[in-house]
Structures are given as C-alpha cells and as structure tokens.
C-alpha positions as a Markdown table, in Angstrom:
| # | Residue | x | y | z |
|---|---|---|---|---|
| 1 | Unk | 109.0 | 102.3 | 130.3 |
| 2 | Unk | 108.1 | 106.1 | 129.1 |
| 3 | Unk | 104.2 | 106.6 | 128.8 |
| 4 | Unk | 105.2 | 110.1 | 126.7 |
| 5 | Unk | 106.6 | 106.9 | 124.4 |
| 6 | Unk | 103.7 | 105.0 | 124.7 |
| 7 | Unk | 102.1 | 107.7 | 123.0 |
| 8 | Unk | 104.2 | 108.8 | 121.0 |
| 9 | Unk | 103.8 | 105.4 | 118.8 |
| 10 | Unk | 100.2 | 104.7 | 119.5 |
| 11 | Unk | 99.0 | 108.1 | 118.3 |
| 12 | Unk | 101.9 | 109.8 | 116.7 |
| 13 | Unk | 101.7 | 111.6 | 113.1 |
| 14 | Unk | 104.2 | 109.9 | 111.4 |
| 15 | Unk | 106.8 | 106.6 | 110.6 |
| 16 | Unk | 109.1 | 104.3 | 111.9 |
| 17 | Unk | 112.4 | 104.7 | 110.5 |
| 18 | Unk | 114.9 | 101.5 | 110.2 |
| 19 | Unk | 118.5 | 101.8 | 110.3 |
| 20 | Unk | 119.1 | 98.3 | 111.8 |
| 21 | Unk | 120.8 | 96.8 | 108.1 |
| 22 | Unk | 123.5 | 94.3 | 110.0 |
| 23 | Unk | 126.0 | 91.1 | 109.4 |
| 24 | Unk | 125.4 | 90.3 | 105.5 |
| 25 | Unk | 123.2 | 93.5 | 105.0 |
| 26 | Unk | 125.9 | 96.0 | 105.9 |
| 27 | Unk | 128.2 | 95.8 | 102.5 |
| 28 | Unk | 124.7 | 96.1 | 100.5 |
| 29 | Unk | 124.0 | 98.9 | 102.7 |
| 30 | Unk | 127.3 | 100.9 | 102.5 |
| 31 | Unk | 127.3 | 100.5 | 98.4 |
| 32 | Unk | 123.9 | 102.0 | 97.9 |
| 33 | Unk | 125.4 | 104.7 | 100.0 |
| 34 | Unk | 128.4 | 105.0 | 97.5 |
| 35 | Unk | 131.2 | 103.0 | 99.5 |
| 36 | Unk | 132.6 | 99.8 | 98.0 |
| 37 | Unk | 134.0 | 96.7 | 99.7 |
| 38 | Unk | 137.5 | 97.8 | 99.2 |
| 39 | Unk | 136.6 | 100.9 | 101.5 |
| 40 | Unk | 137.1 | 98.7 | 104.3 |
| 41 | Unk | 139.4 | 95.7 | 105.6 |
| 42 | Unk | 137.8 | 94.5 | 108.4 |
| 43 | Unk | 134.1 | 93.9 | 110.1 |
| 44 | Unk | 135.0 | 96.8 | 112.6 |
| 45 | Unk | 136.2 | 99.1 | 109.9 |
| 46 | Unk | 132.9 | 98.4 | 107.7 |
| 47 | Unk | 130.6 | 98.4 | 111.2 |
| 48 | Unk | 132.7 | 102.0 | 111.5 |
| 49 | Unk | 131.4 | 103.2 | 108.0 |
| 50 | Unk | 127.7 | 102.3 | 108.8 |
| 51 | Unk | 127.7 | 103.9 | 112.0 |
| 52 | Unk | 128.9 | 107.3 | 110.4 |
| 53 | Unk | 126.2 | 106.6 | 107.7 |
| 54 | Unk | 123.7 | 106.4 | 110.5 |
| 55 | Unk | 124.8 | 109.5 | 112.7 |
| 56 | Unk | 124.6 | 111.2 | 109.9 |
| 57 | Unk | 121.1 | 110.4 | 109.3 |
| 58 | Unk | 120.7 | 110.8 | 113.3 |
| 59 | Unk | 122.4 | 114.2 | 113.1 |
| 60 | Unk | 120.4 | 116.0 | 109.9 |
| 61 | Unk | 117.5 | 118.7 | 110.6 |
| 62 | Unk | 115.8 | 116.8 | 108.5 |
| 63 | Unk | 115.0 | 113.6 | 110.5 |
| 64 | Unk | 113.3 | 114.8 | 113.6 |
| 65 | Unk | 110.6 | 113.8 | 115.7 |
| 66 | Unk | 107.9 | 115.7 | 113.8 |
| 67 | Unk | 107.6 | 112.8 | 111.1 |
| 68 | Unk | 110.1 | 109.9 | 112.4 |
| 69 | Unk | 108.2 | 109.3 | 115.3 |
| 70 | Unk | 111.1 | 106.1 | 116.3 |
| 71 | Unk | 114.1 | 104.3 | 114.9 |
| 72 | Unk | 114.9 | 100.7 | 115.1 |
| 73 | Unk | 118.9 | 100.5 | 115.5 |
| 74 | Unk | 120.9 | 97.5 | 115.2 |
| 75 | Unk | 123.0 | 96.7 | 118.2 |
| 76 | Unk | 125.9 | 98.0 | 117.7 |
| 77 | Unk | 124.4 | 101.4 | 116.7 |
| 78 | Unk | 122.8 | 101.3 | 120.0 |
| 79 | Unk | 125.7 | 100.9 | 121.9 |
| 80 | Unk | 127.5 | 103.4 | 119.9 |
| 81 | Unk | 127.1 | 107.5 | 120.1 |
| 82 | Unk | 126.6 | 110.7 | 118.4 |
| 83 | Unk | 128.7 | 113.4 | 119.2 |
| 84 | Unk | 129.5 | 111.8 | 122.2 |
| 85 | Unk | 126.0 | 111.3 | 123.4 |
| 86 | Unk | 124.4 | 107.9 | 123.3 |
| 87 | Unk | 122.8 | 106.7 | 120.4 |
| 88 | Unk | 119.3 | 106.3 | 122.1 |
| 89 | Unk | 119.8 | 109.4 | 123.8 |
| 90 | Unk | 120.1 | 111.2 | 121.0 |
| 91 | Unk | 117.0 | 110.0 | 119.3 |
| 92 | Unk | 114.9 | 110.9 | 122.4 |
| 93 | Unk | 116.2 | 114.4 | 122.5 |
| 94 | Unk | 114.9 | 114.5 | 118.8 |
| 95 | Unk | 111.1 | 113.2 | 120.0 |
| 96 | Unk | 112.2 | 109.9 | 118.6 |
| 97 | Unk | 111.7 | 106.8 | 119.9 |
| 98 | Unk | 114.3 | 104.0 | 119.9 |
| 99 | Unk | 114.0 | 100.2 | 118.9 |
| 100 | Unk | 116.3 | 97.8 | 119.1 |
| 101 | Unk | 116.7 | 94.7 | 116.3 |
| 102 | Unk | 117.2 | 91.8 | 118.4 |
| 103 | Unk | 116.9 | 89.1 | 116.1 |
| 104 | Unk | 120.4 | 87.0 | 114.7 |
| 105 | Unk | 119.0 | 86.3 | 111.0 |
| 106 | Unk | 117.2 | 83.4 | 109.4 |
| 107 | Unk | 117.2 | 79.5 | 110.0 |
| 108 | Unk | 117.2 | 77.8 | 106.4 |
| 109 | Unk | 113.9 | 77.3 | 104.5 |
| 110 | Unk | 111.6 | 75.0 | 105.9 |
| 111 | Unk | 107.3 | 74.6 | 105.2 |
| 112 | Unk | 108.1 | 77.8 | 103.2 |
| 113 | Unk | 109.3 | 79.4 | 105.7 |
| 114 | Unk | 112.6 | 80.7 | 107.5 |
| 115 | Unk | 112.1 | 81.0 | 111.2 |
| 116 | Unk | 114.6 | 82.7 | 113.2 |
| 117 | Unk | 117.6 | 81.8 | 114.6 |
| 118 | Unk | 118.1 | 81.3 | 118.4 |
| 119 | Unk | 119.1 | 84.4 | 120.3 |
| 120 | Unk | 122.0 | 83.5 | 123.1 |
| 121 | Unk | 121.9 | 86.2 | 125.6 |
| 122 | Unk | 118.6 | 87.8 | 125.0 |
| 123 | Unk | 117.6 | 88.5 | 128.8 |
| 124 | Unk | 121.3 | 90.3 | 128.9 |
| 125 | Unk | 120.6 | 92.4 | 125.8 |
| 126 | Unk | 116.7 | 93.4 | 126.8 |
| 127 | Unk | 118.3 | 94.1 | 130.1 |
| 128 | Unk | 120.7 | 96.7 | 128.4 |
| 129 | Unk | 119.1 | 98.3 | 126.2 |
| 130 | Unk | 116.4 | 99.1 | 128.7 |
| 131 | Unk | 119.0 | 100.6 | 130.4 |
| 132 | Unk | 120.0 | 102.7 | 127.6 |
| 133 | Unk | 116.8 | 104.0 | 127.2 |
| 134 | Unk | 115.5 | 101.4 | 124.4 |
| 135 | Unk | 111.6 | 101.7 | 124.0 |
| 136 | Unk | 111.1 | 98.2 | 122.3 |
| 137 | Unk | 112.5 | 95.6 | 120.0 |
| 138 | Unk | 111.8 | 94.2 | 116.2 |
| 139 | Unk | 112.4 | 90.6 | 115.7 |
| 140 | Unk | 112.2 | 89.3 | 111.6 |
| 141 | Unk | 111.2 | 86.2 | 110.0 |
| 142 | Unk | 110.2 | 85.3 | 106.4 |
| 143 | Unk | 107.1 | 83.8 | 105.1 |
| 144 | Unk | 107.9 | 82.2 | 101.4 |
| 145 | Unk | 105.2 | 80.2 | 100.6 |
| 146 | Unk | 100.8 | 80.2 | 101.8 |
| 147 | Unk | 102.1 | 77.0 | 104.1 |
| 148 | Unk | 99.7 | 76.7 | 106.9 |
| 149 | Unk | 102.2 | 74.5 | 109.1 |
| 150 | Unk | 105.4 | 76.9 | 108.3 |
| 151 | Unk | 103.0 | 80.6 | 109.0 |
| 152 | Unk | 101.9 | 78.7 | 112.2 |
| 153 | Unk | 105.7 | 78.0 | 113.5 |
| 154 | Unk | 106.1 | 81.5 | 112.4 |
| 155 | Unk | 103.4 | 83.3 | 114.4 |
| 156 | Unk | 103.9 | 81.1 | 117.6 |
| 157 | Unk | 108.0 | 81.6 | 118.0 |
| 158 | Unk | 107.1 | 85.3 | 117.6 |
| 159 | Unk | 104.9 | 85.4 | 120.2 |
| 160 | Unk | 107.3 | 83.5 | 122.5 |
| 161 | Unk | 110.0 | 86.2 | 121.9 |
| 162 | Unk | 107.7 | 88.4 | 122.3 |
| 163 | Unk | 106.4 | 87.1 | 125.7 |
| 164 | Unk | 110.3 | 87.1 | 127.0 |
| 165 | Unk | 110.3 | 90.9 | 125.6 |
| 166 | Unk | 107.6 | 92.1 | 127.7 |
| 167 | Unk | 108.5 | 90.4 | 130.7 |
| 168 | Unk | 111.7 | 92.7 | 130.4 |
| 169 | Unk | 109.2 | 96.0 | 130.2 |
| 170 | Unk | 109.7 | 96.5 | 126.4 |
| 171 | Unk | 107.4 | 96.8 | 123.3 |
| 172 | Unk | 107.8 | 93.8 | 120.8 |
| 173 | Unk | 107.9 | 94.8 | 117.1 |
| 174 | Unk | 106.6 | 91.3 | 115.6 |
| 175 | Unk | 107.6 | 90.8 | 111.8 |
| 176 | Unk | 106.5 | 88.2 | 110.2 |
| 177 | Unk | 107.7 | 88.9 | 106.4 |
| 178 | Unk | 105.6 | 87.5 | 103.5 |
| 179 | Unk | 107.8 | 87.6 | 100.2 |
| 180 | Unk | 106.0 | 90.2 | 98.2 |
| 181 | Unk | 107.9 | 88.0 | 95.2 |
| 182 | Unk | 106.3 | 85.0 | 96.4 |
| 183 | Unk | 103.5 | 83.3 | 93.7 |
| 184 | Unk | 101.7 | 82.5 | 96.8 |
| 185 | Unk | 101.7 | 86.3 | 98.5 |
| 186 | Unk | 97.8 | 86.9 | 99.0 |
| 187 | Unk | 97.1 | 83.5 | 100.7 |
| 188 | Unk | 100.2 | 83.5 | 102.4 |
| 189 | Unk | 98.6 | 87.4 | 103.7 |
| 190 | Unk | 95.2 | 85.7 | 104.6 |
| 191 | Unk | 96.9 | 82.5 | 106.5 |
| 192 | Unk | 99.4 | 85.1 | 108.5 |
| 193 | Unk | 96.6 | 87.7 | 109.5 |
| 194 | Unk | 94.5 | 84.7 | 110.5 |
| 195 | Unk | 97.5 | 83.3 | 112.7 |
| 196 | Unk | 98.3 | 86.2 | 114.3 |
| 197 | Unk | 94.4 | 87.3 | 115.3 |
| 198 | Unk | 94.6 | 83.7 | 117.0 |
| 199 | Unk | 97.4 | 84.7 | 119.0 |
| 200 | Unk | 96.5 | 88.1 | 119.8 |
| 201 | Unk | 93.5 | 86.6 | 121.3 |
| 202 | Unk | 95.3 | 84.1 | 123.1 |
| 203 | Unk | 97.5 | 86.6 | 125.0 |
| 204 | Unk | 96.9 | 87.1 | 128.9 |
| 205 | Unk | 96.8 | 90.4 | 130.8 |
| 206 | Unk | 96.4 | 93.4 | 129.0 |
| 207 | Unk | 100.2 | 94.2 | 127.2 |
| 208 | Unk | 100.3 | 95.4 | 123.7 |
| 209 | Unk | 102.3 | 94.0 | 120.7 |
| 210 | Unk | 103.4 | 95.8 | 117.8 |
| 211 | Unk | 103.1 | 94.4 | 114.3 |
| 212 | Unk | 105.6 | 94.5 | 111.5 |
| 213 | Unk | 104.1 | 93.4 | 108.2 |
| 214 | Unk | 104.5 | 93.6 | 104.4 |
| 215 | Unk | 102.2 | 95.7 | 102.4 |
| 216 | Unk | 99.5 | 93.0 | 101.9 |
| 217 | Unk | 98.3 | 92.5 | 98.2 |
| 218 | Unk | 94.9 | 93.1 | 99.3 |
| 219 | Unk | 94.6 | 96.5 | 100.3 |
| 220 | Unk | 92.8 | 96.6 | 104.0 |
| 221 | Unk | 92.9 | 92.9 | 104.4 |
| 222 | Unk | 95.1 | 93.9 | 107.8 |
| 223 | Unk | 92.5 | 96.2 | 109.0 |
| 224 | Unk | 91.2 | 93.7 | 112.0 |
| 225 | Unk | 94.9 | 93.7 | 113.3 |
| 226 | Unk | 95.2 | 97.6 | 113.2 |
| 227 | Unk | 91.7 | 97.5 | 114.8 |
| 228 | Unk | 92.6 | 94.7 | 117.4 |
| 229 | Unk | 92.5 | 95.7 | 121.2 |
| 230 | Unk | 95.7 | 94.1 | 121.5 |
| 231 | Unk | 98.2 | 96.0 | 119.4 |
| 232 | Unk | 99.7 | 99.3 | 119.6 |
| 233 | Unk | 100.6 | 99.8 | 116.1 |
| 234 | Unk | 101.0 | 98.3 | 112.5 |
| 235 | Unk | 104.1 | 99.4 | 110.8 |
| 236 | Unk | 105.0 | 98.2 | 106.9 |
| 237 | Unk | 108.2 | 97.2 | 105.7 |
| 238 | Unk | 108.9 | 98.3 | 102.0 |
| 239 | Unk | 110.1 | 94.6 | 101.3 |
| 240 | Unk | 111.8 | 95.5 | 98.0 |
| 241 | Unk | 109.6 | 97.7 | 96.4 |
| 242 | Unk | 111.1 | 101.4 | 95.5 |
| 243 | Unk | 110.1 | 103.9 | 97.6 |
| 244 | Unk | 107.6 | 105.5 | 95.1 |
| 245 | Unk | 105.7 | 102.0 | 95.1 |
| 246 | Unk | 106.0 | 101.5 | 98.4 |
| 247 | Unk | 104.2 | 105.0 | 99.7 |
| 248 | Unk | 101.7 | 104.1 | 96.7 |
| 249 | Unk | 101.0 | 100.4 | 98.0 |
| 250 | Unk | 100.9 | 101.7 | 101.7 |
| 251 | Unk | 98.4 | 104.5 | 101.4 |
| 252 | Unk | 96.3 | 102.2 | 100.0 |
| 253 | Unk | 95.7 | 100.4 | 104.0 |
| 254 | Unk | 93.8 | 102.1 | 106.7 |
| 255 | Unk | 96.0 | 102.3 | 110.2 |
| 256 | Unk | 99.2 | 101.5 | 108.5 |
| 257 | Unk | 102.5 | 103.8 | 108.6 |
| 258 | Unk | 105.7 | 102.7 | 107.3 |
| 259 | Unk | 108.8 | 101.6 | 108.6 |
| 260 | Unk | 111.2 | 101.4 | 105.7 |
| 261 | Unk | 114.8 | 101.0 | 105.3 |
| 262 | Unk | 116.0 | 100.8 | 101.9 |
| 263 | Unk | 112.9 | 102.8 | 100.3 |
| 264 | Unk | 114.3 | 105.4 | 103.1 |
| 265 | Unk | 117.6 | 105.3 | 102.9 |
| 266 | Unk | 118.2 | 104.9 | 99.0 |
| 267 | Unk | 119.1 | 108.2 | 97.6 |
| 268 | Unk | 121.8 | 108.9 | 100.4 |
| 269 | Unk | 125.4 | 109.5 | 99.1 |
| 270 | Unk | 128.5 | 109.3 | 101.1 |
| 271 | Unk | 129.5 | 112.2 | 99.1 |
| 272 | Unk | 126.8 | 114.4 | 99.4 |
| 273 | Unk | 127.4 | 117.7 | 100.8 |
| 274 | Unk | 125.7 | 118.3 | 103.7 |
| 275 | Unk | 122.6 | 120.8 | 102.2 |
| 276 | Unk | 122.5 | 117.9 | 99.5 |
| 277 | Unk | 122.0 | 115.3 | 102.1 |
| 278 | Unk | 120.0 | 116.4 | 104.0 |
| 279 | Unk | 117.5 | 117.7 | 101.1 |
| 280 | Unk | 117.6 | 114.0 | 99.7 |
| 281 | Unk | 117.1 | 112.8 | 103.2 |
| 282 | Unk | 114.2 | 115.2 | 103.9 |
| 283 | Unk | 112.5 | 114.5 | 100.3 |
| 284 | Unk | 112.3 | 111.0 | 101.0 |
| 285 | Unk | 110.8 | 111.6 | 105.0 |
| 286 | Unk | 108.3 | 113.8 | 103.1 |
| 287 | Unk | 107.1 | 111.6 | 101.0 |
| 288 | Unk | 107.2 | 108.7 | 103.3 |
| 289 | Unk | 105.6 | 110.6 | 105.9 |
| 290 | Unk | 102.4 | 111.4 | 103.4 |
| 291 | Unk | 101.8 | 107.8 | 102.5 |
| 292 | Unk | 101.8 | 106.8 | 106.2 |
| 293 | Unk | 99.6 | 109.8 | 107.6 |
| 294 | Unk | 97.7 | 111.8 | 104.7 |
| 295 | Unk | 96.5 | 109.0 | 102.5 |
| 296 | Unk | 93.6 | 110.4 | 100.9 |
| 297 | Unk | 96.4 | 112.7 | 99.4 |
| 298 | Unk | 98.4 | 109.8 | 98.0 |
| 299 | Unk | 95.4 | 108.0 | 96.7 |
| 300 | Unk | 94.3 | 111.3 | 94.7 |
C-alpha cells in the first residue's frame, strides 16, 4: 500500500469521483449521457460505451488530482485501459487514488434494509485489484427504515467484508446508504451512526476504514465518525439530490467530502465537443470541490 495514497486520501483537498455504475444502472447512466438503449445490442457493447464515457472523463484535463483525490471504478473499468494504459495506472499518473466497487448488488429488503448479495471470488478479486495498483474498495448496502435489527445487520455485514479487504492490504469504503426519501431518515441516521461507532470501537489492531454515507438530515450528526481515530475519511454520496442541493447539504457537514456519481456526471453528453465536455465536467468538479473543501464559501 502506498503511503502517498494514504496521505492523499486522509488529508488531500478534494473529493472522490464515483465512476462505478454497473449492471442495471449502466443503461440509465448511458441514457443520461445521451446514448439510448437502441445504440447497443449486447452487454459487451453496452459496457464498451460506458467505458468510453469513463475514459473520456479520465482523459479530460478538467479531471485531475488537484481537485479529484480518488475515483471508484467498476470491475470492468479497472480491467480496461485509457489510451493503452491500465485505468488504475492512468488515474495514479494524474494524482488520483483508485478504488474498486466490489459488491454484487443488493438482497431483497428485510427488516427495513437491503444487505449485500454474496461475493463469490472476493479473495481473487482483491488480489487482482492489489496487483493493478488499486488502493481500496467500496461496498454498498441500503437502509430504508429506522429498524435497529436491520441496521445492526447491515453494519455487521459491512465490517465483516471490511476485514477481508483489510487482510488483502486494501482500504475498505464502508457504504451503508440511508435512503434520503425514507420517512424515517433522521432516526435511521442516528441508529446507523451509533451502530458504526460501536463497530469502530470494537475493531482490533490499528487498521482504519473509510465511510461513505448519505448526507445526514441533521447537519453535524456524523462529526463523531469524522473524528474517530479508526476512520481515514468520511465521504458523502449524493443519494438522488441534484448537484446544487447535494453540495449545499454537504457544505453543512464538517469533515465530510463528496463521493458523487450522478451529481458529478449529470451535465455530460455524448454529443459534446471535447471543449464543451471539459467545460461541463470542470464546472461540476469546481462546484463539488468547493462544497467538500471550502464549506464556508458555500454556506455564505
């Protein structure tokens, strides 16, 4: 594990780009980019199109390590290349720390939550990621209701996966997303925070994890997680908020930086010239960077 990458993630000024749409979310991402479903006739063609979009982002001069400190990749993206250079290497060359999405999707809801599906072959995937220079992983669950039994199950599963990731020499991003449309969102935030604090306090050794959380309904609620010695960084998902709203909400929370997907990519279109594409991407990056790093400026 590179100490430079650890320092960049722990103290770097910027945010983490989520470029990891996969499976069922890929057609929606392509449609948002201006490519309709009729443009491909197989999964391979579909994934080639989404890879071209991601390569265009990574290639863009607007996408650099001065404001984007990390990027989360889908497995196929990790295994691909940008202009003949493996994607993780291309990111590192730009000063951006690579992460890999490792979860295989969600189980059906039970006890108000959706646990992660089994991850067959996880050890082999982690070993391959480490060989390719990937720094860490991301694994997502969803909390829909303020159910203590369900939330404890989510946190237990997340930290169990995190132990496997840490054992492979990588840093896990634990992502128990609270559904921002939940009627019990505020209560779920509190239950989740407290369950994570208990799990952090019970961690053996000196390893640190990252947390990717929905922006809390009550600003500052996650301050104890930001300050916890076992947490390398707390990042926020946009969770369906439009970018302007996501940035405004994020700016209310000390120590949390963005890890946005839709809120980062929404204005990008396949038919743009490179100059238009770079300008739109640059504007989104500047807005998200400011909300992550210069919170007083957003609040003002």
